[in-house]
Amino acid sequence: MSNPSADMFLPTSVKEMQALGWTHVDVVLFTGDAYVDHPSFAAAVLGRTLQREGYNVAIVPQPNWRDDLRDFRKFGAPRLFFGVSAGAMDSMVNHYTAARRLRSDDAYTPGGRHGMRPDYPTIVYSKILRELFPDVPIVAGGIEASMRRLSHYDYWQDRLRPSLITDCAADMLIYGMGEKVVTELARRLESGEKIADITDMRQTVIIRPLSEMPAASTPTDIVLAPFEKCLKDRRSQAANFRHIEEQSNSLDGGLTIWQAHGDRAVKVNPMHPAMTTGEIDASFDLPYTRLPHPRYRGKTIPAYEMIKHSVNIHRGCFGGCSFCTISAHQGKFIASRSKESIMREVRQVAAMPDFKGYLSDLGGPSANMYAMGGKNLRACSACRRPSCLHPAPCPNLNTDHRPLLDIYHSVDALPQIKKSFIGSGVRYDLSMHHTGNPKIDEANRRYNRELIENHVSGRLKVAPEHTSDHVLSVMRKPSFKLYHDFKRLFDRTNADCGLRQQLIPYFISSHPGCREADMAELAVETKDLGLRLEQVQDFTPTPMTLSTEIYYTGFHPYTLEKVYTPRTPADKEAQRQYFFWYDPARKASIVRSLNRIHRPDLIEKLYPRRFGKPHNRK
């Protein structure tokens, strides 16, 4: 399918719509991303899902909001509703670095061109549509809407913002994965219900009269501290977050959450439970072309290039990392595709004209959580732990890697596949966990060996994130001692197999709980390992994560104890410099910093003196 025609895609123009023989559209989806007809791109997933149900769906990718607004007018009023989304990323993460500097590119735009979407597209797109089509329902979704569904800290404006639904012109906000929700919404609107009367639909956020909000929490409802109180009292914002996260991690979807915003109430209906295998198969088995729309012919979309020869085998993550939004959006409980569905997609990838036999990734949000979950679901239904792996793997967690190994073996047995690589992040604390079950422990040892021997493309990237146990505890990550164990296994397997592969660790500086001395010790420990770090980043607060709540409020939501967090550019740079201790240009600054924090012992470890020559303290 080297030159697909436009009629194989959902229409992006009236001409394309007419070529399909349509006289109307039922739903128009506006997205801040380019339109790629692939299961990794939400507009395609939701559009194809609605198409399967018999609805005519058009997509308007990256509409021009600066001109006469013809992109917003071209399809006219849809029969059912407009959908708006910022795209696959929060727009502010997409646009700005951790230092709040404007990025020069955009991976979800043809040619990587920057500036094809505004800041906060959910707000901008919805307000334009409301002005042009005042009577048509508008529904917001995507990661930006999902993570901003209640009061949240916005790092780029350095202020607490209200629920996104109070800031935009949408009638309803959908959070999380949207297939089931948009299908139900379309059916209910088609049956004659008014969107203002649809107040009970799962995974939606709506505005209600304050009189409807319970006066206090009940067995079915949680009432959060009002937005106005959170503005004045950061401890209240921190306490709110614990409730939000715990409900996101509920097996049955949790309780209804309410938060007053002035004289209105924001109502967050419970999540859907994790998709069944049949439901997730149905989403991935839709008739995607797996290609960018022909309108982009001759242009490269970087995000697509990264995933076009990869296959996603599950959704959800039970790792619960403090700085991650996956469980809040996809859920903590794993929804795994069937082997048959995965194999069908692998064969589709293998049939692509530019496929050379190498799958770039056979993974998911975390590479090795396929087919895992609680052994006793009754225990899971009563559990509110944000992580099944921290502070230690849950005894009720099934960590058997045999189903995943079976997928690897079946894929690799296909004649079209030369090699399948694992590009997703591997949780080695999961694969190295000793369960006491001889068969599972042996299978997990075999997984680690086969991963290293057969599925590494020269470099295996893992994410220990830090070396300090107390920082890692705030991050909800395992002790760095486990990284040492995995590295020994990695090196031994390489030696046994005659391989020369590298283990590449990711690290974060300036995370809540991290002080300058912690970064200095990280520099010493990674130096002793012979590492010159490449995969590093300064902590970026993103909406609705535990780490962000600590950063903004100064309190840990689960204990309400104060937690130190570096916030100023000077404090953050003082930490970041330790990643690059080996750069001669940074030595003098690092030596000064170590003397300032009274750690001259680390100077000698980073920069051993020669012939007794003292270090310059200036």
PDB file of N, CA and C in Angstrom, residues 516 570-571 574-575 577-578 589-600 603 617:
ATOM      1  N   GLU A 516      20.728  18.619  46.274  1.00  0.00           N
ATOM      2  CA  GLU A 516      21.949  18.690  45.481  1.00  0.00           C
ATOM      3  C   GLU A 516      22.914  17.564  45.831  1.00  0.00           C
ATOM      4  N   ALA A 570      18.138  28.424  39.280  1.00  0.00           N
ATOM      5  CA  ALA A 570      19.483  28.220  39.837  1.00  0.00           C
ATOM      6  C   ALA A 570      19.572  26.895  40.577  1.00  0.00           C
ATOM      7  N   ASP A 571      18.542  26.573  41.374  1.00  0.00           N
ATOM      8  CA  ASP A 571      18.544  25.303  42.101  1.00  0.00           C
ATOM      9  C   ASP A 571      18.507  24.124  41.141  1.00  0.00           C
ATOM     10  N   ALA A 574      21.863  23.741  39.423  1.00  0.00           N
ATOM     11  CA  ALA A 574      22.842  23.218  40.376  1.00  0.00           C
ATOM     12  C   ALA A 574      22.755  21.699  40.458  1.00  0.00           C
ATOM     13  N   GLN A 575      21.553  21.143  40.270  1.00  0.00           N
ATOM     14  CA  GLN A 575      21.398  19.686  40.271  1.00  0.00           C
ATOM     15  C   GLN A 575      21.773  19.087  38.916  1.00  0.00           C
ATOM     16  N   GLN A 577      23.797  19.944  36.640  1.00  0.00           N
ATOM     17  CA  GLN A 577      25.212  19.955  36.246  1.00  0.00           C
ATOM     18  C   GLN A 577      25.926  18.648  36.599  1.00  0.00           C
ATOM     19  N   TYR A 578      25.444  17.940  37.603  1.00  0.00           N
ATOM     20  CA  TYR A 578      26.137  16.719  38.030  1.00  0.00           C
ATOM     21  C   TYR A 578      26.020  15.584  37.006  1.00  0.00           C
ATOM     22  N   SER A 589      32.561  24.733  38.597  1.00  0.00           N
ATOM     23  CA  SER A 589      31.266  24.984  39.220  1.00  0.00           C
ATOM     24  C   SER A 589      30.887  23.850  40.163  1.00  0.00           C
ATOM     25  N   ILE A 590      31.168  22.614  39.760  1.00  0.00           N
ATOM     26  CA  ILE A 590      30.827  21.466  40.598  1.00  0.00           C
ATOM     27  C   ILE A 590      31.669  21.458  41.868  1.00  0.00           C
ATOM     28  N   VAL A 591      32.944  21.764  41.744  1.00  0.00           N
ATOM     29  CA  VAL A 591      33.812  21.817  42.927  1.00  0.00           C
ATOM     30  C   VAL A 591      33.320  22.892  43.894  1.00  0.00           C
ATOM     31  N   ARG A 592      32.959  24.054  43.372  1.00  0.00           N
ATOM     32  CA  ARG A 592      32.427  25.118  44.234  1.00  0.00           C
ATOM     33  C   ARG A 592      31.141  24.658  44.928  1.00  0.00           C
ATOM     34  N   SER A 593      30.284  24.006  44.168  1.00  0.00           N
ATOM     35  CA  SER A 593      29.014  23.557  44.729  1.00  0.00           C
ATOM     36  C   SER A 593      29.220  22.525  45.833  1.00  0.00           C
ATOM     37  N   LEU A 594      30.141  21.587  45.626  1.00  0.00           N
ATOM     38  CA  LEU A 594      30.391  20.560  46.633  1.00  0.00           C
ATOM     39  C   LEU A 594      30.991  21.150  47.904  1.00  0.00           C
ATOM     40  N   ASN A 595      31.820  22.159  47.751  1.00  0.00           N
ATOM     41  CA  ASN A 595      32.327  22.847  48.940  1.00  0.00           C
ATOM     42  C   ASN A 595      31.203  23.601  49.647  1.00  0.00           C
ATOM     43  N   ARG A 596      30.309  24.199  48.859  1.00  0.00           N
ATOM     44  CA  ARG A 596      29.206  24.963  49.453  1.00  0.00           C
ATOM     45  C   ARG A 596      28.274  24.067  50.267  1.00  0.00           C
ATOM     46  N   ILE A 597      28.022  22.839  49.795  1.00  0.00           N
ATOM     47  CA  ILE A 597      27.112  21.939  50.521  1.00  0.00           C
ATOM     48  C   ILE A 597      27.874  21.034  51.492  1.00  0.00           C
ATOM     49  N   HIS A 598      29.150  21.363  51.709  1.00  0.00           N
ATOM     50  CA  HIS A 598      29.976  20.661  52.695  1.00  0.00           C
ATOM     51  C   HIS A 598      30.145  19.175  52.356  1.00  0.00           C
ATOM     52  N   ARG A 599      30.416  18.927  51.076  1.00  0.00           N
ATOM     53  CA  ARG A 599      30.699  17.547  50.642  1.00  0.00           C
ATOM     54  C   ARG A 599      32.026  17.489  49.902  1.00  0.00           C
ATOM     55  N   PRO A 600      33.120  17.956  50.513  1.00  0.00           N
ATOM     56  CA  PRO A 600      34.421  17.863  49.841  1.00  0.00           C
ATOM     57  C   PRO A 600      34.865  16.427  49.611  1.00  0.00           C
ATOM     58  N   ILE A 603      34.353  15.488  46.082  1.00  0.00           N
ATOM     59  CA  ILE A 603      35.262  16.093  45.102  1.00  0.00           C
ATOM     60  C   ILE A 603      36.354  15.103  44.741  1.00  0.00           C
ATOM     61  N   ARG A 617      39.268  25.844  45.003  1.00  0.00           N
ATOM     62  CA  ARG A 617      37.993  26.032  45.686  1.00  0.00           C
ATOM     63  C   ARG A 617      37.213  27.232  45.172  1.00  0.00           C
TER      64      ARG A 617
END
